[in-house]
Coordinates of C-alpha atoms in Angstrom, one line a residue:
Chain H
M5 CA 0.0 0.0 0.0
A6 CA 2.7 2.4 1.1
E7 CA 4.7 1.8 -2.1
I8 CA 1.8 2.6 -4.3
L9 CA 1.1 5.8 -2.4
T10 CA 4.7 7.0 -2.0
P11 CA 4.9 9.4 -4.8
E12 CA 8.6 9.0 -5.5
R13 CA 9.6 7.9 -8.9
P14 CA 11.6 4.7 -9.4
V15 CA 15.3 5.2 -9.0
E16 CA 16.2 2.6 -11.6
K17 CA 15.1 4.0 -14.8
T18 CA 14.0 1.8 -17.6
P19 CA 13.2 3.4 -20.8
L20 CA 9.6 4.4 -20.8
K21 CA 7.2 4.5 -23.6
P22 CA 5.9 8.1 -24.2
E23 CA 2.4 7.3 -22.8
E24 CA 4.0 5.8 -19.7
E25 CA 6.2 8.9 -19.2
L26 CA 3.1 11.0 -19.4
L27 CA 1.5 9.0 -16.6
V28 CA 4.4 9.4 -14.3
D29 CA 4.6 13.2 -14.9
R30 CA 1.0 13.4 -13.9
P31 CA 0.7 11.5 -10.7
K32 CA -2.6 10.5 -9.1
L33 CA -4.1 13.3 -7.0
S34 CA -3.6 11.3 -3.9
D35 CA 0.1 10.9 -4.6
W36 CA 0.4 14.6 -5.5
L37 CA -1.3 15.5 -2.2
E38 CA 0.8 13.0 -0.2
L39 CA 4.0 14.7 -1.4
R40 CA 2.8 18.1 -0.2
L41 CA 0.7 17.3 2.8
G42 CA 1.9 13.9 4.1
W43 CA -1.8 13.3 4.9
W44 CA -1.7 9.6 4.4
G45 CA 0.6 9.1 7.4
F46 CA -1.9 11.0 9.5
V47 CA -4.8 9.0 8.3
R48 CA -2.9 5.8 8.6
K49 CA -1.9 6.6 12.2
N50 CA -5.5 7.2 13.2
L51 CA -6.8 4.2 11.4
D52 CA -4.1 2.0 13.0
E53 CA -4.7 3.4 16.4
P54 CA -4.4 0.4 18.7
M55 CA -7.5 -0.6 20.6
P56 CA -6.9 -2.6 23.8
P57 CA -8.9 -5.8 24.0
G58 CA -12.3 -5.1 25.7
V59 CA -12.8 -1.8 24.0
G60 CA -16.2 -1.8 22.3
W61 CA -19.6 -0.1 22.2
W62 CA -19.0 2.1 25.3
Q63 CA -16.1 3.7 23.5
T64 CA -18.2 4.9 20.6
L65 CA -19.8 7.8 22.4
G66 CA -16.9 10.2 21.8
N67 CA -17.1 9.7 18.0
L68 CA -20.9 10.1 18.2
L69 CA -20.6 13.4 20.1
M70 CA -18.1 14.7 17.7
T71 CA -20.4 13.9 14.7
L72 CA -23.5 15.3 16.4
L73 CA -21.6 18.5 17.3
M74 CA -20.5 18.8 13.7
F75 CA -24.1 18.5 12.6
Q76 CA -25.0 21.2 15.1
F77 CA -22.5 23.4 13.3
I78 CA -24.0 22.7 9.9
T79 CA -27.7 23.1 11.0
G80 CA -26.7 26.2 13.0
F81 CA -25.0 27.7 10.0
A82 CA -28.1 27.0 8.0
L83 CA -30.4 28.6 10.6
A84 CA -28.2 31.6 10.9
M85 CA -28.8 32.2 7.1
F86 CA -32.4 33.0 8.0
Y87 CA -32.2 34.2 11.5
T88 CA -32.0 37.9 12.6
P89 CA -30.5 38.6 16.0
S90 CA -32.6 41.6 16.9
A91 CA -35.2 41.8 19.5
H92 CA -37.5 43.3 17.0
D93 CA -37.1 40.6 14.3
A94 CA -35.8 37.5 16.0
Y95 CA -39.2 36.0 16.8
A96 CA -40.5 36.8 13.3
S97 CA -37.4 35.3 11.7
V98 CA -37.7 32.0 13.7
K99 CA -41.4 31.9 12.9
H100 CA -40.5 32.3 9.3
I101 CA -38.0 29.5 9.5
T102 CA -40.4 27.3 11.3
E103 CA -43.6 27.9 9.3
E104 CA -42.6 29.1 5.8
V105 CA -39.1 28.1 4.8
A106 CA -38.9 24.8 3.0
L107 CA -37.7 22.1 5.5
G108 CA -37.3 25.0 8.1
S109 CA -39.1 23.2 10.8
F110 CA -37.1 20.0 10.2
V111 CA -33.7 21.8 10.2
R112 CA -34.6 23.7 13.3
G113 CA -35.9 20.4 14.8
L114 CA -32.5 18.8 14.1
H115 CA -30.7 21.7 15.8
V116 CA -33.0 21.7 18.8
W117 CA -33.2 18.0 19.3
G118 CA -29.5 17.6 18.5
S119 CA -28.7 19.8 21.4
T120 CA -30.7 17.7 23.8
I121 CA -29.3 14.4 22.5
I122 CA -25.8 15.9 22.8
V123 CA -26.3 16.7 26.5
I124 CA -27.6 13.2 27.1
F125 CA -24.7 11.4 25.4
T126 CA -22.2 13.8 26.9
V127 CA -23.4 12.8 30.3
L128 CA -23.2 9.1 29.3
H129 CA -19.7 9.7 27.9
I130 CA -18.6 11.3 31.2
L131 CA -20.1 8.6 33.3
R132 CA -18.3 5.9 31.3
V133 CA -15.0 7.6 31.8
F134 CA -15.8 8.1 35.5
F135 CA -16.7 4.5 36.2
W136 CA -13.9 3.1 34.2
G137 CA -11.4 5.4 36.0
S138 CA -10.1 6.4 32.6
Y139 CA -9.1 9.9 33.9
K140 CA -6.2 8.5 35.8
K141 CA -2.5 9.2 34.9
P142 CA -1.6 10.0 32.2
R143 CA -5.0 11.1 31.1
E144 CA -5.8 13.8 33.7
L145 CA -5.6 16.6 31.1
T146 CA -7.8 14.7 28.7
W147 CA -10.5 14.5 31.4
L148 CA -10.0 18.2 32.4
V149 CA -10.4 19.4 28.8
G150 CA -13.4 17.1 28.5
V151 CA -15.0 18.8 31.5
V152 CA -14.3 22.2 29.9
I153 CA -16.0 21.0 26.7
F154 CA -19.0 19.8 28.8
N155 CA -19.3 23.4 30.2
V156 CA -19.0 24.9 26.7
I157 CA -21.9 22.6 25.6
L158 CA -24.0 23.8 28.5
G159 CA -23.1 27.4 27.5
F160 CA -24.3 26.7 24.0
S161 CA -27.6 25.4 25.4
F162 CA -28.1 28.4 27.7
T163 CA -27.3 31.0 25.0
G164 CA -29.2 29.2 22.2
Y165 CA -32.3 29.0 24.4
L166 CA -32.9 32.7 24.2
L167 CA -32.5 33.1 20.4
P168 CA -36.1 32.3 19.4
W169 CA -37.2 35.3 21.6
D170 CA -40.5 33.7 22.6
Q171 CA -41.9 33.7 26.1
K172 CA -40.1 30.5 27.2
A173 CA -36.8 31.9 25.9
Y174 CA -37.3 35.3 27.5
W175 CA -38.3 34.2 30.9
A176 CA -35.9 31.4 31.3
T177 CA -33.2 33.9 30.5
V178 CA -34.6 36.5 33.0
V179 CA -34.3 33.8 35.7
G180 CA -31.1 32.2 34.4
T181 CA -29.2 35.5 34.3
R182 CA -30.6 36.5 37.7
I183 CA -28.6 33.6 39.1
A184 CA -25.4 35.7 38.5
A185 CA -26.9 38.5 40.6
T186 CA -26.9 36.2 43.7
I187 CA -23.1 36.3 43.8
P188 CA -22.1 38.6 46.7
V189 CA -20.5 42.0 45.9
V190 CA -20.0 41.6 42.1
G191 CA -23.3 39.9 41.3
H192 CA -25.2 43.0 40.0
D193 CA -22.3 44.1 37.8
L194 CA -22.0 40.6 36.4
L195 CA -25.8 40.6 35.7
V196 CA -25.5 43.9 33.8
L197 CA -22.5 42.6 31.8
I198 CA -24.3 39.4 30.9
R199 CA -27.5 41.1 29.9
G200 CA -25.8 44.1 28.4
G201 CA -28.0 46.3 30.6
E202 CA -30.3 46.1 33.6
E203 CA -33.0 44.2 31.8
V204 CA -33.1 41.3 29.3
G205 CA -33.4 43.2 26.0
A206 CA -32.0 43.9 22.6
L207 CA -28.4 43.8 23.9
T208 CA -28.9 40.5 25.7
L209 CA -30.0 38.9 22.5
T210 CA -27.0 40.3 20.5
R211 CA -24.6 39.2 23.3
F212 CA -26.0 35.7 23.5
F213 CA -26.0 35.4 19.7
A214 CA -22.4 36.5 19.5
L215 CA -21.5 34.0 22.2
H216 CA -23.5 31.2 20.5
V217 CA -22.1 31.6 17.0
M218 CA -18.6 33.0 17.5
L219 CA -17.0 32.5 20.9
L220 CA -18.4 29.2 21.9
P221 CA -17.9 27.4 18.5
A222 CA -14.3 28.7 18.4
A223 CA -13.7 27.5 22.0
L224 CA -15.4 24.2 21.2
M225 CA -13.2 23.5 18.2
G226 CA -10.0 24.4 20.0
F227 CA -10.8 22.3 23.1
M228 CA -12.1 19.4 21.0
A229 CA -8.9 19.4 18.9
L230 CA -6.9 19.3 22.1
H231 CA -9.1 16.5 23.6
L232 CA -8.7 14.4 20.4
F233 CA -5.0 15.0 20.3
L234 CA -4.7 13.9 24.0
V235 CA -6.9 10.8 23.4
R236 CA -4.7 9.8 20.5
K237 CA -1.5 10.6 22.3
H238 CA -2.3 8.5 25.4
H239 CA -4.5 6.0 23.5
I240 CA -7.8 4.5 24.8
A241 CA -7.6 3.4 28.4
G242 CA -9.3 0.0 27.9
P243 CA -11.2 -1.9 30.4
V244 CA -10.6 -1.6 34.2
L245 CA -9.0 -5.0 34.3
P246 CA -6.8 -5.7 31.3
Q247 CA -8.2 -8.4 29.2
K248 CA -6.3 -11.1 27.3
G249 CA -5.5 -10.6 23.7
K250 CA -3.6 -8.3 21.4
P251 CA -4.7 -4.7 20.6
V252 CA -6.5 -4.4 17.4
P253 CA -6.4 -1.5 15.0
F254 CA -9.2 1.1 15.2
Y255 CA -10.1 0.3 11.6
P256 CA -12.2 -1.5 10.7
V257 CA -13.8 -3.2 13.8
Q258 CA -14.1 -0.2 16.2
L259 CA -14.8 2.3 13.4
F260 CA -17.6 0.1 12.2
K261 CA -19.1 0.1 15.8
D262 CA -18.7 3.9 15.8
A263 CA -20.5 4.2 12.5
V264 CA -23.4 2.0 13.7
V265 CA -23.8 4.2 16.8
V266 CA -23.5 7.4 14.8
L267 CA -26.3 6.0 12.5
G268 CA -28.4 5.2 15.5
G269 CA -27.8 8.6 17.2
M270 CA -28.5 10.5 14.0
G271 CA -31.6 8.3 13.4
L272 CA -32.9 9.3 16.9
V273 CA -32.3 13.0 16.2
V274 CA -34.1 12.8 12.8
Y275 CA -37.0 10.8 14.4
L276 CA -37.4 13.4 17.2
A277 CA -37.2 16.3 14.7
L278 CA -39.9 14.7 12.6
A279 CA -42.2 13.4 15.3
F280 CA -41.9 16.4 17.7
P281 CA -41.3 19.5 15.6
P282 CA -39.9 22.4 17.7
A283 CA -42.4 24.6 19.2
L284 CA -42.6 28.4 19.2
E285 CA -44.5 30.1 21.9
A286 CA -45.9 33.6 22.0
I287 CA -43.5 36.4 21.4
A288 CA -41.5 37.5 24.4
D289 CA -43.5 39.9 26.6
P290 CA -41.6 41.5 29.4
S291 CA -44.8 42.8 31.0
G292 CA -46.6 39.5 31.0
T293 CA -47.5 38.1 34.5
D294 CA -49.0 34.9 33.4
F295 CA -46.0 32.9 32.2
A296 CA -44.1 30.5 34.4
P297 CA -40.4 30.5 33.4
R298 CA -39.1 27.0 32.7
P299 CA -35.5 26.2 31.9
E300 CA -34.4 23.5 29.5
W301 CA -35.1 20.1 31.1
Y302 CA -31.5 19.4 32.1
F303 CA -31.3 22.5 34.1
L304 CA -34.5 21.5 36.0
G305 CA -32.5 19.8 38.8
L306 CA -30.9 23.2 39.6
Y307 CA -34.3 24.8 39.3
E308 CA -35.7 22.4 41.9
L309 CA -32.8 23.0 44.2
L310 CA -33.6 26.7 44.1
K311 CA -37.1 25.9 45.4
I312 CA -35.9 24.1 48.6
M313 CA -33.3 26.7 49.6
P314 CA -34.5 28.9 52.4
A315 CA -34.6 32.7 52.1
G316 CA -31.1 34.2 51.9
W317 CA -29.5 30.9 51.0
E318 CA -30.1 30.9 47.3
V319 CA -26.4 31.4 46.6
V320 CA -26.0 27.9 47.9
A321 CA -28.2 26.6 45.0
T322 CA -27.0 29.1 42.4
M323 CA -23.3 29.1 43.1
I324 CA -22.0 26.8 45.9
V325 CA -23.5 23.5 44.9
P326 CA -23.0 23.8 41.1
G327 CA -19.5 25.3 41.9
L328 CA -18.6 22.3 44.1
V329 CA -19.8 19.8 41.5
S330 CA -17.9 21.6 38.7
M331 CA -14.7 21.8 40.8
G332 CA -15.1 18.2 41.9
M333 CA -15.4 17.2 38.2
L334 CA -12.5 19.4 37.1
F335 CA -10.1 18.2 39.7
L336 CA -11.4 14.6 39.9
P337 CA -8.1 13.1 38.8
W338 CA -6.3 14.8 41.6
L339 CA -9.0 14.1 44.2
D340 CA -8.9 10.4 43.4
R341 CA -5.4 9.5 44.4
S342 CA -5.7 5.7 44.4
P343 CA -3.5 4.2 41.7
S344 CA -6.2 1.5 40.8
R345 CA -8.9 2.2 38.3
H346 CA -11.1 -0.6 39.7
P347 CA -14.3 0.8 41.2
A348 CA -13.9 -1.4 44.3
R349 CA -10.5 0.2 45.1
R350 CA -11.8 3.8 44.9
Q351 CA -15.0 3.4 46.9
W352 CA -15.5 6.9 48.2
V353 CA -15.1 8.4 44.7
I354 CA -17.6 6.0 43.3
V355 CA -20.1 6.4 46.2
T356 CA -19.8 10.2 46.0
G357 CA -20.2 10.1 42.2
C358 CA -23.2 7.9 42.4
A359 CA -24.8 10.1 45.1
V360 CA -24.3 13.2 43.0
V361 CA -25.7 11.5 39.9
L362 CA -28.7 10.1 41.9
L363 CA -29.4 13.5 43.5
I364 CA -29.3 15.3 40.1
G365 CA -31.5 12.6 38.7
I366 CA -34.1 12.8 41.4
M367 CA -34.1 16.6 41.3
T368 CA -34.4 16.6 37.5
L369 CA -37.2 14.0 37.6
K370 CA -39.0 16.1 40.3
G371 CA -38.6 19.1 38.1
I372 CA -39.9 17.3 35.0
L373 CA -43.0 16.0 37.0
E374 CA -43.8 19.4 38.6
T375 CA -42.9 21.9 35.9
P376 CA -45.5 22.7 33.3
P377 CA -45.0 21.2 29.9
P378 CA -44.0 23.5 27.0
G379 CA -46.6 26.0 26.1
A380 CA -48.6 25.7 29.2
H381 CA -49.1 28.7 31.3
G382 CA -47.4 28.1 34.6
H383 CA -49.9 28.2 37.3
K384 CA -52.6 26.3 35.3
A385 CA -50.4 23.3 34.7
A386 CA -48.9 23.4 38.2
A387 CA -52.4 23.5 39.7
L388 CA -53.4 20.5 37.5
K389 CA -50.6 18.5 38.8
G390 CA -51.2 19.8 42.3
S391 CA -47.6 19.9 43.1
A392 CA -46.4 23.5 43.5
P393 CA -46.3 24.6 47.2
S394 CA -49.0 27.1 46.6
A395 CA -51.1 24.9 44.3
E396 CA -54.4 25.8 46.0
A397 CA -53.7 29.5 45.7
V398 CA -52.3 29.4 42.2
R399 CA -55.4 27.5 41.0
Q400 CA -57.4 30.5 42.1
A401 CA -54.9 32.7 40.4
A402 CA -55.6 30.9 37.2
E403 CA -59.1 32.4 37.3
P404 CA -59.1 36.0 36.4
P405 CA -58.7 37.9 39.7
A406 CA -61.5 40.3 40.4
T407 CA -59.0 43.0 40.9
A408 CA -57.3 42.7 37.5
P409 CA -58.0 45.5 35.1
Chain V
M19 CA 22.9 16.7 -4.0
S20 CA 25.8 19.1 -4.8
N21 CA 23.6 22.2 -4.9
E22 CA 22.1 21.4 -1.5
Q23 CA 25.5 21.7 0.3
P24 CA 25.7 25.5 0.3
V25 CA 22.2 25.8 1.7
S26 CA 22.9 23.7 4.8
N27 CA 26.2 25.4 5.3
S28 CA 24.7 28.8 5.3
L29 CA 22.0 27.5 7.7
I30 CA 24.7 26.4 10.1
D31 CA 26.5 29.6 9.7
S32 CA 23.4 31.6 10.5
I33 CA 22.9 29.5 13.6
N34 CA 26.5 30.3 14.6
D35 CA 25.8 33.9 14.1
Q36 CA 23.0 33.9 16.7
P37 CA 23.5 36.5 19.5
G38 CA 24.9 35.3 22.8
P39 CA 22.6 34.2 25.6
P40 CA 22.2 37.5 27.4
R41 CA 21.3 39.3 24.2
R42 CA 18.9 36.4 23.2
K43 CA 17.2 36.7 26.6
L44 CA 16.8 40.4 26.2
L45 CA 15.4 40.0 22.7
G46 CA 13.0 37.3 24.0
W47 CA 11.7 39.8 26.7
L48 CA 11.3 42.5 24.0
V49 CA 9.3 40.1 21.9
A50 CA 7.1 39.3 24.9
G51 CA 6.7 43.1 25.6
I52 CA 5.7 43.8 22.0
N53 CA 3.2 41.0 22.1
L54 CA 1.7 42.4 25.3
I55 CA 1.4 45.8 23.7
V56 CA -0.1 44.4 20.5
G57 CA -2.5 42.2 22.4
G58 CA -3.4 45.0 24.8
V59 CA -4.2 47.5 22.0
V60 CA -6.9 45.1 20.7
L61 CA -8.1 43.4 23.9
G62 CA -8.2 46.6 26.1
P63 CA -10.7 48.5 23.9
V64 CA -12.7 45.3 23.2
L65 CA -13.1 44.6 26.9
G66 CA -14.0 48.3 27.6
F67 CA -16.5 48.1 24.7
L68 CA -18.1 44.9 26.1
G69 CA -18.2 46.4 29.6
S70 CA -19.7 49.7 28.5
P71 CA -23.2 48.7 29.8
L72 CA -21.7 48.9 33.3
G73 CA -21.2 52.6 32.9
R74 CA -24.7 53.4 31.7
K75 CA -26.6 55.5 34.2
T76 CA -30.3 55.1 34.8
K77 CA -32.6 57.9 35.8
G78 CA -36.1 57.9 37.4
M79 CA -39.0 58.9 35.2
W80 CA -42.4 59.7 36.5
V81 CA -45.2 57.9 34.5
P82 CA -48.9 58.2 35.0
V83 CA -50.3 54.7 35.6
L84 CA -53.9 55.0 36.9
G85 CA -56.5 57.4 38.2
L86 CA -56.8 57.3 42.0
S87 CA -60.5 56.7 41.6
E88 CA -59.9 53.5 39.7
I89 CA -58.5 51.8 42.8
Q90 CA -60.6 51.4 46.0
D91 CA -59.3 51.9 49.5
G92 CA -57.6 48.7 50.6
Q93 CA -57.5 47.2 47.1
T94 CA -54.5 45.8 45.3
R95 CA -54.6 45.7 41.5
E96 CA -52.3 45.3 38.6
A97 CA -51.6 48.4 36.4
S98 CA -49.7 48.5 33.1
F99 CA -48.1 51.4 31.4
T100 CA -46.0 51.9 28.4
M101 CA -42.7 53.9 28.3
Q102 CA -40.4 54.7 25.5
I103 CA -37.0 53.4 26.4
K104 CA -33.7 53.0 24.7
D105 CA -33.1 49.3 24.5
G106 CA -29.5 49.1 23.2
Y107 CA -29.6 50.6 19.7
A108 CA -33.4 50.8 19.5
L109 CA -36.0 53.2 20.8
V110 CA -38.9 50.9 21.8
D111 CA -42.2 51.2 23.6
R112 CA -41.8 48.8 26.5
K113 CA -44.8 47.8 28.5
Y114 CA -44.3 47.5 32.3
T115 CA -46.6 46.2 35.0
V116 CA -46.8 47.2 38.7
F117 CA -49.0 46.1 41.5
L118 CA -50.7 49.1 43.2
H119 CA -52.0 48.9 46.7
R120 CA -54.1 51.7 48.1
S121 CA -54.6 52.4 51.8
G122 CA -56.4 55.7 52.3
E123 CA -54.8 58.4 50.2
E124 CA -51.5 56.5 50.2
V125 CA -50.6 54.2 47.3
I126 CA -47.7 51.8 47.1
A127 CA -46.4 50.4 43.9
F128 CA -44.7 47.0 43.9
D129 CA -42.4 45.7 41.1
P130 CA -43.8 42.4 39.8
A131 CA -40.4 40.7 39.8
C132 CA -40.0 38.2 42.5
T133 CA -37.0 39.2 44.6
H134 CA -35.7 35.6 44.4
L135 CA -34.8 35.2 40.7
G136 CA -37.0 37.6 38.9
C137 CA -40.1 35.6 37.9
R138 CA -43.3 37.5 37.6
I139 CA -45.5 37.2 40.7
N140 CA -49.3 36.8 40.6
W141 CA -51.7 38.6 42.9
V142 CA -54.4 36.4 44.4
G143 CA -57.1 38.6 45.9
E144 CA -58.9 35.8 47.8
K145 CA -55.7 35.0 49.7
D146 CA -54.4 38.6 50.0
R147 CA -51.1 37.2 48.8
Y148 CA -48.7 37.4 45.9
F149 CA -47.5 34.0 44.6
C150 CA -44.4 33.3 42.5
P151 CA -45.0 30.5 40.0
C152 CA -41.3 29.5 39.9
H153 CA -39.9 28.5 43.2
G154 CA -42.9 28.9 45.6
G155 CA -42.2 32.4 46.9
V156 CA -45.2 34.0 48.7
F157 CA -45.5 37.7 49.6
G158 CA -48.0 39.5 51.7
K159 CA -50.1 42.5 50.4
D160 CA -47.5 44.8 52.1
G161 CA -44.8 43.1 50.0
S162 CA -43.2 41.3 52.8
V163 CA -42.0 37.7 52.4
V164 CA -44.5 35.3 53.8
S165 CA -42.8 32.0 52.8
G166 CA -40.5 30.5 50.3
P167 CA -37.0 31.4 49.1
P168 CA -37.2 35.1 48.4
P169 CA -34.5 36.9 50.4
K170 CA -36.2 40.3 50.7
P171 CA -39.6 42.0 50.3
L172 CA -40.9 43.1 47.0
E173 CA -39.2 46.1 45.5
Q174 CA -41.2 49.3 45.6
H175 CA -41.3 52.1 43.1
P176 CA -41.7 55.7 44.3
V177 CA -45.3 56.9 43.9
K178 CA -46.9 60.3 43.9
V179 CA -50.6 61.3 43.5
E180 CA -51.3 64.5 41.7
N181 CA -54.7 65.8 40.6
G182 CA -56.2 62.4 41.2
Q183 CA -53.6 60.6 39.0
I184 CA -51.2 58.0 40.3
F185 CA -47.6 58.5 39.1
V186 CA -45.0 55.8 39.4
Q187 CA -41.3 56.5 39.1
K188 CA -39.5 54.0 36.9
N189 CA -35.8 53.8 36.4
V190 CA -34.9 53.7 32.7

């Protein structure tokens, strides 16, 4: 293979016929490129990447995430061609995309559902690495960069949520940005910086748009390149207990598994985009009093935590708990000092990790069960489910109060 | 091969011509300094530009919201008004809502944002309470926290009554 692709001409020259001479002077494009780029060595190295025995389906998630993120870039680029990031026009442009542009609802659906599926598979990817202890030496930096990527993805989700400029988007951002204001001393200034003013308005939208389409994609690409470089440099960690057998090249067995999972993941996104087209609620109304803000479902755990914090303690839910979880994740390789990757030999880390996952799961589930579904006006749905603390009162609030104008 | 020799020779010569260690170090620092200046020239103004909303001053504007006769003594009601504000680059008519409570000739105006995380509160007359739909905050008719996570009472806007008209001061 290598001989064929190496674009050097034979040293021993035999007289060539004119047509043969012509052929040699015009090498194949791949040979021409090889001489200038040396790309085949790079491709070869990646295809030959040794996979330790025991590596299989669980190790396909990284490739799936990379592919899904790339598709987000493509669908996002397409949406940006029709979107206008101005408070005056944003809603109308998203409505136009959703209702009038050919395939608009589908492309937007791919983008919206893609973001949800990415969060789910990112969490699964993180959990796999966590339970396998794959973050241990020499892969600490790979883990750390991965945690940064996770936060970039959440940043995408938070900034993208505002862009349709409907009620859901507006009020989730009012509440989400107010979280920054709970930080002592600098909170208010931070709030103004994030919003571009005191209120969520035109400048909040342009800021979030700029972050969503410029800063975050650039950051994601840089960190993803570094993550991939580190994964290839230190190779895949393999199972916790080394299995018998020789490493096999990445191509074709593992690449095939990756392709199957990518097909399944994309199939899921396409199905969701077709079966559950993305909704668009009423246009953002800063004066409205009948809309219950509701964050994206994976922030609902945090939302629930905010409910149970007593007065004056909200900074615990907004900063301290998420901060501790983030710090714990970032510095996990240095917190877990045990040399063994086996879960039984690092019990406190596994128990703590399980407890955190369980608590987030329970809080998220509680949030999903208690928070009104999309499009529902807050108090009505909450009253129907009878779950909000003031359910009785809000049910009455659902009826037009006698005092209202 | 023969014509490659001079190239590599001149390369080695040029390496040998490198300045000595102290001079190299100095030049290294100078390069770092130049980079700092170049970076600062761009980043400084950009950060200042991004942080400009921090320097924006707000001022209180008096807005008529309701006739005094439209609210009974002891009553709480919602009132909306529209103000022209500068929202970034745009002049827009922004609708605001306040909750007015009248006791005698005195009127209090509460901001409808829950002091917890800014959700819009609802007034429930039968209970004489404000309820926040987000995290279960409950406020009394005087704006005080009755239960739930809000850390402080409802924010009040300055109110004045002139010629039977209620005016509310709103910072814009």
